[in-house]
Amino acid sequence: MTKSQSYTAKDIEQLPYPVNVQKRPNMYIGNPDSSGKLTCFREILNNSVDEFLSNNASVITVTRINEDEFAIADNGRGVPFDKQKKKKNALEVIFGELHAGRNFSEKTVYSTGINGVGASCVNALSEIFQVTSQRSNDVAHITFNDGIKTDLELKKDNSKLAKNKTGTIVHWRFNNKLFEENSVIDEKDLKQLLEETALLNDGLKINFINYFNEDESTKKEFTASRYGIGELLLNYSLFAEKEVKKLLFDPVSFKSSTINNTKIEVAFTYSESDNNDVIHSFCNTIKTSEGGTHVTGFKRAMSQNILAFIKE
């Protein structure tokens, strides 16, 4: 064995943002491949979903500009851009620093994400990252390059956005130097995420505008219908892949919010298929592919009630 290298206080490094994220992106987003990019996309999307879940937004517009460039807009309240106690603009803190946000209190957590880390991680891993926020007639625009702020502009009565309206637009282009080669988000995975998000949030409308894949329609709308999450059983692409045959009846769905104020929604049906059960579960709009106590509890309750009905 050879002697170890010097190990003193001088050898300890503390990396500043955004270098800390760029140096080890897998610590924050998993593999720096197409799945990691989809995680980044979900982080920005979830910010807009939170505005819907807090009853402040109804429409989200997703635009794919090219293979690695996206924009997500919502008609929510707009991200704050007044100054903090540290005299920094809130936009710069929220999107340009780690562990900054409002989702640390139980009262404000809505969807699952890397709370206080997600958007700033996407910023650090993007060669360009821009945010436009409108609150009433006041508009702010901030630009980052490689995670570093390069411009901040505050205006009143900006003609680009309608007056007396609010909302946020986040536009970014991934920095491919920080990702594996040929790591492009698959169109199918992107649409599946948008479909899931819309169907899991009844009343939310998601518009998808696609300029990247000319073979697809330029605009697609995702929204839940009268079946709520039961719509997943009718239109969900994964069920088609499982060769689930004709459904025997329309989805049965119900909601409950009686367990520690936790909202629960379930939808099920039967089909002519001889396959085993096909279950897709979600928690806070995020797919739980490994199941969980919510899945175990549902299966147990279903079995117990069917047995009780047979006995009766």
PDB file of N, CA, C and O in Angstrom, residues 106-153:
ATOM      1  N   GLU A 106     -45.390  22.398   6.123  1.00  0.00           N
ATOM      2  CA  GLU A 106     -46.403  21.386   5.814  1.00  0.00           C
ATOM      3  C   GLU A 106     -47.611  22.015   5.139  1.00  0.00           C
ATOM      4  O   GLU A 106     -48.276  21.394   4.313  1.00  0.00           O
ATOM      5  N   LYS A 107     -47.897  23.256   5.444  1.00  0.00           N
ATOM      6  CA  LYS A 107     -49.074  23.915   4.895  1.00  0.00           C
ATOM      7  C   LYS A 107     -48.932  24.234   3.408  1.00  0.00           C
ATOM      8  O   LYS A 107     -49.918  24.467   2.736  1.00  0.00           O
ATOM      9  N   THR A 108     -47.710  24.273   2.894  1.00  0.00           N
ATOM     10  CA  THR A 108     -47.519  24.713   1.514  1.00  0.00           C
ATOM     11  C   THR A 108     -47.011  23.624   0.585  1.00  0.00           C
ATOM     12  O   THR A 108     -46.786  23.881  -0.582  1.00  0.00           O
ATOM     13  N   VAL A 109     -46.788  22.420   1.076  1.00  0.00           N
ATOM     14  CA  VAL A 109     -46.304  21.343   0.220  1.00  0.00           C
ATOM     15  C   VAL A 109     -47.470  20.745  -0.552  1.00  0.00           C
ATOM     16  O   VAL A 109     -48.459  20.320   0.026  1.00  0.00           O
ATOM     17  N   TYR A 110     -47.357  20.707  -1.862  1.00  0.00           N
ATOM     18  CA  TYR A 110     -48.433  20.167  -2.680  1.00  0.00           C
ATOM     19  C   TYR A 110     -47.961  18.972  -3.494  1.00  0.00           C
ATOM     20  O   TYR A 110     -48.386  17.861  -3.279  1.00  0.00           O
ATOM     21  N   SER A 111     -47.094  19.158  -4.443  1.00  0.00           N
ATOM     22  CA  SER A 111     -46.603  18.039  -5.239  1.00  0.00           C
ATOM     23  C   SER A 111     -45.201  17.667  -4.772  1.00  0.00           C
ATOM     24  O   SER A 111     -44.536  18.421  -4.078  1.00  0.00           O
ATOM     25  N   THR A 112     -44.784  16.463  -5.161  1.00  0.00           N
ATOM     26  CA  THR A 112     -43.468  15.992  -4.747  1.00  0.00           C
ATOM     27  C   THR A 112     -42.404  16.534  -5.682  1.00  0.00           C
ATOM     28  O   THR A 112     -42.544  16.502  -6.886  1.00  0.00           O
ATOM     29  N   GLY A 113     -41.322  17.014  -5.121  1.00  0.00           N
ATOM     30  CA  GLY A 113     -40.192  17.490  -5.915  1.00  0.00           C
ATOM     31  C   GLY A 113     -38.987  17.615  -5.014  1.00  0.00           C
ATOM     32  O   GLY A 113     -39.029  17.263  -3.841  1.00  0.00           O
ATOM     33  N   ILE A 114     -37.874  18.081  -5.571  1.00  0.00           N
ATOM     34  CA  ILE A 114     -36.689  18.304  -4.752  1.00  0.00           C
ATOM     35  C   ILE A 114     -36.861  19.687  -4.132  1.00  0.00           C
ATOM     36  O   ILE A 114     -36.303  20.677  -4.603  1.00  0.00           O
ATOM     37  N   ASN A 115     -37.655  19.778  -3.083  1.00  0.00           N
ATOM     38  CA  ASN A 115     -38.087  21.060  -2.536  1.00  0.00           C
ATOM     39  C   ASN A 115     -36.910  21.978  -2.239  1.00  0.00           C
ATOM     40  O   ASN A 115     -36.009  21.631  -1.487  1.00  0.00           O
ATOM     41  N   GLY A 116     -36.956  23.164  -2.839  1.00  0.00           N
ATOM     42  CA  GLY A 116     -35.897  24.137  -2.623  1.00  0.00           C
ATOM     43  C   GLY A 116     -34.653  23.858  -3.438  1.00  0.00           C
ATOM     44  O   GLY A 116     -33.676  24.599  -3.355  1.00  0.00           O
ATOM     45  N   VAL A 117     -34.658  22.792  -4.215  1.00  0.00           N
ATOM     46  CA  VAL A 117     -33.481  22.400  -4.974  1.00  0.00           C
ATOM     47  C   VAL A 117     -33.793  22.246  -6.466  1.00  0.00           C
ATOM     48  O   VAL A 117     -32.975  22.553  -7.322  1.00  0.00           O
ATOM     49  N   GLY A 118     -35.008  21.794  -6.794  1.00  0.00           N
ATOM     50  CA  GLY A 118     -35.352  21.409  -8.162  1.00  0.00           C
ATOM     51  C   GLY A 118     -35.069  22.443  -9.229  1.00  0.00           C
ATOM     52  O   GLY A 118     -34.295  22.197 -10.155  1.00  0.00           O
ATOM     53  N   ALA A 119     -35.704  23.621  -9.125  1.00  0.00           N
ATOM     54  CA  ALA A 119     -35.561  24.626 -10.178  1.00  0.00           C
ATOM     55  C   ALA A 119     -34.131  25.134 -10.284  1.00  0.00           C
ATOM     56  O   ALA A 119     -33.620  25.347 -11.394  1.00  0.00           O
ATOM     57  N   SER A 120     -33.461  25.319  -9.157  1.00  0.00           N
ATOM     58  CA  SER A 120     -32.079  25.799  -9.198  1.00  0.00           C
ATOM     59  C   SER A 120     -31.146  24.735  -9.769  1.00  0.00           C
ATOM     60  O   SER A 120     -30.132  25.062 -10.383  1.00  0.00           O
ATOM     61  N   CYS A 121     -31.480  23.445  -9.595  1.00  0.00           N
ATOM     62  CA  CYS A 121     -30.696  22.374 -10.227  1.00  0.00           C
ATOM     63  C   CYS A 121     -30.835  22.436 -11.741  1.00  0.00           C
ATOM     64  O   CYS A 121     -29.848  22.306 -12.468  1.00  0.00           O
ATOM     65  N   VAL A 122     -32.062  22.616 -12.211  1.00  0.00           N
ATOM     66  CA  VAL A 122     -32.288  22.726 -13.654  1.00  0.00           C
ATOM     67  C   VAL A 122     -31.510  23.919 -14.200  1.00  0.00           C
ATOM     68  O   VAL A 122     -30.902  23.848 -15.273  1.00  0.00           O
ATOM     69  N   ASN A 123     -31.517  25.003 -13.469  1.00  0.00           N
ATOM     70  CA  ASN A 123     -30.773  26.201 -13.864  1.00  0.00           C
ATOM     71  C   ASN A 123     -29.287  25.886 -13.995  1.00  0.00           C
ATOM     72  O   ASN A 123     -28.650  26.221 -15.003  1.00  0.00           O
ATOM     73  N   ALA A 124     -28.732  25.220 -12.983  1.00  0.00           N
ATOM     74  CA  ALA A 124     -27.299  24.910 -12.984  1.00  0.00           C
ATOM     75  C   ALA A 124     -26.910  24.000 -14.143  1.00  0.00           C
ATOM     76  O   ALA A 124     -25.773  24.048 -14.626  1.00  0.00           O
ATOM     77  N   LEU A 125     -27.857  23.166 -14.602  1.00  0.00           N
ATOM     78  CA  LEU A 125     -27.564  22.204 -15.657  1.00  0.00           C
ATOM     79  C   LEU A 125     -28.015  22.696 -17.031  1.00  0.00           C
ATOM     80  O   LEU A 125     -28.077  21.917 -17.977  1.00  0.00           O
ATOM     81  N   SER A 126     -28.315  23.986 -17.126  1.00  0.00           N
ATOM     82  CA  SER A 126     -28.768  24.576 -18.387  1.00  0.00           C
ATOM     83  C   SER A 126     -27.781  25.639 -18.851  1.00  0.00           C
ATOM     84  O   SER A 126     -27.236  26.385 -18.044  1.00  0.00           O
ATOM     85  N   GLU A 127     -27.577  25.699 -20.169  1.00  0.00           N
ATOM     86  CA  GLU A 127     -26.698  26.746 -20.686  1.00  0.00           C
ATOM     87  C   GLU A 127     -27.406  28.089 -20.711  1.00  0.00           C
ATOM     88  O   GLU A 127     -26.774  29.135 -20.620  1.00  0.00           O
ATOM     89  N   ILE A 128     -28.740  28.055 -20.833  1.00  0.00           N
ATOM     90  CA  ILE A 128     -29.528  29.280 -20.696  1.00  0.00           C
ATOM     91  C   ILE A 128     -30.790  28.953 -19.915  1.00  0.00           C
ATOM     92  O   ILE A 128     -31.410  27.910 -20.114  1.00  0.00           O
ATOM     93  N   PHE A 129     -31.136  29.838 -18.992  1.00  0.00           N
ATOM     94  CA  PHE A 129     -32.308  29.635 -18.135  1.00  0.00           C
ATOM     95  C   PHE A 129     -32.922  31.004 -17.893  1.00  0.00           C
ATOM     96  O   PHE A 129     -32.274  31.907 -17.358  1.00  0.00           O
ATOM     97  N   GLN A 130     -34.173  31.174 -18.318  1.00  0.00           N
ATOM     98  CA  GLN A 130     -34.837  32.473 -18.214  1.00  0.00           C
ATOM     99  C   GLN A 130     -36.192  32.322 -17.525  1.00  0.00           C
ATOM    100  O   GLN A 130     -36.916  31.349 -17.766  1.00  0.00           O
ATOM    101  N   VAL A 131     -36.522  33.284 -16.697  1.00  0.00           N
ATOM    102  CA  VAL A 131     -37.812  33.291 -16.015  1.00  0.00           C
ATOM    103  C   VAL A 131     -38.467  34.652 -16.225  1.00  0.00           C
ATOM    104  O   VAL A 131     -37.834  35.694 -16.022  1.00  0.00           O
ATOM    105  N   THR A 132     -39.727  34.624 -16.645  1.00  0.00           N
ATOM    106  CA  THR A 132     -40.529  35.842 -16.731  1.00  0.00           C
ATOM    107  C   THR A 132     -41.709  35.680 -15.790  1.00  0.00           C
ATOM    108  O   THR A 132     -42.434  34.689 -15.865  1.00  0.00           O
ATOM    109  N   SER A 133     -41.875  36.642 -14.912  1.00  0.00           N
ATOM    110  CA  SER A 133     -42.955  36.571 -13.923  1.00  0.00           C
ATOM    111  C   SER A 133     -43.773  37.849 -13.977  1.00  0.00           C
ATOM    112  O   SER A 133     -43.222  38.952 -14.009  1.00  0.00           O
ATOM    113  N   GLN A 134     -45.110  37.685 -14.015  1.00  0.00           N
ATOM    114  CA  GLN A 134     -46.004  38.834 -14.010  1.00  0.00           C
ATOM    115  C   GLN A 134     -46.927  38.754 -12.804  1.00  0.00           C
ATOM    116  O   GLN A 134     -47.579  37.738 -12.577  1.00  0.00           O
ATOM    117  N   ARG A 135     -46.957  39.828 -12.057  1.00  0.00           N
ATOM    118  CA  ARG A 135     -47.854  39.959 -10.911  1.00  0.00           C
ATOM    119  C   ARG A 135     -48.591  41.282 -11.086  1.00  0.00           C
ATOM    120  O   ARG A 135     -47.991  42.349 -10.933  1.00  0.00           O
ATOM    121  N   SER A 136     -49.875  41.189 -11.463  1.00  0.00           N
ATOM    122  CA  SER A 136     -50.654  42.367 -11.820  1.00  0.00           C
ATOM    123  C   SER A 136     -49.993  43.024 -13.034  1.00  0.00           C
ATOM    124  O   SER A 136     -49.741  42.372 -14.024  1.00  0.00           O
ATOM    125  N   ASN A 137     -49.662  44.320 -12.952  1.00  0.00           N
ATOM    126  CA  ASN A 137     -49.052  44.996 -14.094  1.00  0.00           C
ATOM    127  C   ASN A 137     -47.534  45.061 -13.995  1.00  0.00           C
ATOM    128  O   ASN A 137     -46.885  45.696 -14.825  1.00  0.00           O
ATOM    129  N   ASP A 138     -46.968  44.418 -12.982  1.00  0.00           N
ATOM    130  CA  ASP A 138     -45.521  44.416 -12.806  1.00  0.00           C
ATOM    131  C   ASP A 138     -44.934  43.139 -13.395  1.00  0.00           C
ATOM    132  O   ASP A 138     -45.444  42.039 -13.168  1.00  0.00           O
ATOM    133  N   VAL A 139     -43.858  43.288 -14.150  1.00  0.00           N
ATOM    134  CA  VAL A 139     -43.232  42.160 -14.827  1.00  0.00           C
ATOM    135  C   VAL A 139     -41.742  42.140 -14.514  1.00  0.00           C
ATOM    136  O   VAL A 139     -41.083  43.184 -14.516  1.00  0.00           O
ATOM    137  N   ALA A 140     -41.232  40.950 -14.247  1.00  0.00           N
ATOM    138  CA  ALA A 140     -39.796  40.788 -14.016  1.00  0.00           C
ATOM    139  C   ALA A 140     -39.261  39.724 -14.961  1.00  0.00           C
ATOM    140  O   ALA A 140     -39.949  38.732 -15.257  1.00  0.00           O
ATOM    141  N   HIS A 141     -38.037  39.930 -15.430  1.00  0.00           N
ATOM    142  CA  HIS A 141     -37.391  38.968 -16.319  1.00  0.00           C
ATOM    143  C   HIS A 141     -35.951  38.779 -15.851  1.00  0.00           C
ATOM    144  O   HIS A 141     -35.211  39.757 -15.704  1.00  0.00           O
ATOM    145  N   ILE A 142     -35.584  37.513 -15.616  1.00  0.00           N
ATOM    146  CA  ILE A 142     -34.218  37.223 -15.164  1.00  0.00           C
ATOM    147  C   ILE A 142     -33.606  36.177 -16.092  1.00  0.00           C
ATOM    148  O   ILE A 142     -34.300  35.270 -16.567  1.00  0.00           O
ATOM    149  N   THR A 143     -32.319  36.307 -16.369  1.00  0.00           N
ATOM    150  CA  THR A 143     -31.609  35.389 -17.263  1.00  0.00           C
ATOM    151  C   THR A 143     -30.367  34.861 -16.567  1.00  0.00           C
ATOM    152  O   THR A 143     -29.626  35.612 -15.919  1.00  0.00           O
ATOM    153  N   PHE A 144     -30.150  33.561 -16.699  1.00  0.00           N
ATOM    154  CA  PHE A 144     -28.945  32.904 -16.193  1.00  0.00           C
ATOM    155  C   PHE A 144     -28.244  32.221 -17.358  1.00  0.00           C
ATOM    156  O   PHE A 144     -28.894  31.682 -18.255  1.00  0.00           O
ATOM    157  N   ASN A 145     -26.924  32.246 -17.344  1.00  0.00           N
ATOM    158  CA  ASN A 145     -26.116  31.477 -18.291  1.00  0.00           C
ATOM    159  C   ASN A 145     -25.212  30.551 -17.494  1.00  0.00           C
ATOM    160  O   ASN A 145     -24.438  31.018 -16.641  1.00  0.00           O
ATOM    161  N   ASP A 146     -25.340  29.252 -17.751  1.00  0.00           N
ATOM    162  CA  ASP A 146     -24.585  28.242 -16.992  1.00  0.00           C
ATOM    163  C   ASP A 146     -24.780  28.413 -15.486  1.00  0.00           C
ATOM    164  O   ASP A 146     -23.861  28.213 -14.693  1.00  0.00           O
ATOM    165  N   GLY A 147     -25.991  28.822 -15.098  1.00  0.00           N
ATOM    166  CA  GLY A 147     -26.322  28.943 -13.689  1.00  0.00           C
ATOM    167  C   GLY A 147     -25.958  30.271 -13.055  1.00  0.00           C
ATOM    168  O   GLY A 147     -26.251  30.502 -11.878  1.00  0.00           O
ATOM    169  N   ILE A 148     -25.338  31.162 -13.809  1.00  0.00           N
ATOM    170  CA  ILE A 148     -24.910  32.459 -13.284  1.00  0.00           C
ATOM    171  C   ILE A 148     -25.835  33.554 -13.812  1.00  0.00           C
ATOM    172  O   ILE A 148     -26.072  33.640 -15.022  1.00  0.00           O
ATOM    173  N   LYS A 149     -26.337  34.404 -12.924  1.00  0.00           N
ATOM    174  CA  LYS A 149     -27.224  35.484 -13.345  1.00  0.00           C
ATOM    175  C   LYS A 149     -26.483  36.469 -14.242  1.00  0.00           C
ATOM    176  O   LYS A 149     -25.388  36.924 -13.928  1.00  0.00           O
ATOM    177  N   THR A 150     -27.101  36.779 -15.376  1.00  0.00           N
ATOM    178  CA  THR A 150     -26.493  37.736 -16.300  1.00  0.00           C
ATOM    179  C   THR A 150     -27.361  38.960 -16.514  1.00  0.00           C
ATOM    180  O   THR A 150     -26.876  39.985 -16.991  1.00  0.00           O
ATOM    181  N   ASP A 151     -28.671  38.855 -16.170  1.00  0.00           N
ATOM    182  CA  ASP A 151     -29.548  40.003 -16.407  1.00  0.00           C
ATOM    183  C   ASP A 151     -30.788  39.904 -15.520  1.00  0.00           C
ATOM    184  O   ASP A 151     -31.325  38.817 -15.301  1.00  0.00           O
ATOM    185  N   LEU A 152     -31.209  41.040 -14.994  1.00  0.00           N
ATOM    186  CA  LEU A 152     -32.444  41.125 -14.219  1.00  0.00           C
ATOM    187  C   LEU A 152     -33.120  42.434 -14.578  1.00  0.00           C
ATOM    188  O   LEU A 152     -32.532  43.508 -14.455  1.00  0.00           O
ATOM    189  N   GLU A 153     -34.369  42.350 -15.047  1.00  0.00           N
ATOM    190  CA  GLU A 153     -35.087  43.527 -15.513  1.00  0.00           C
ATOM    191  C   GLU A 153     -36.477  43.563 -14.896  1.00  0.00           C
ATOM    192  O   GLU A 153     -37.213  42.570 -14.930  1.00  0.00           O
TER     193      GLU A 153
END
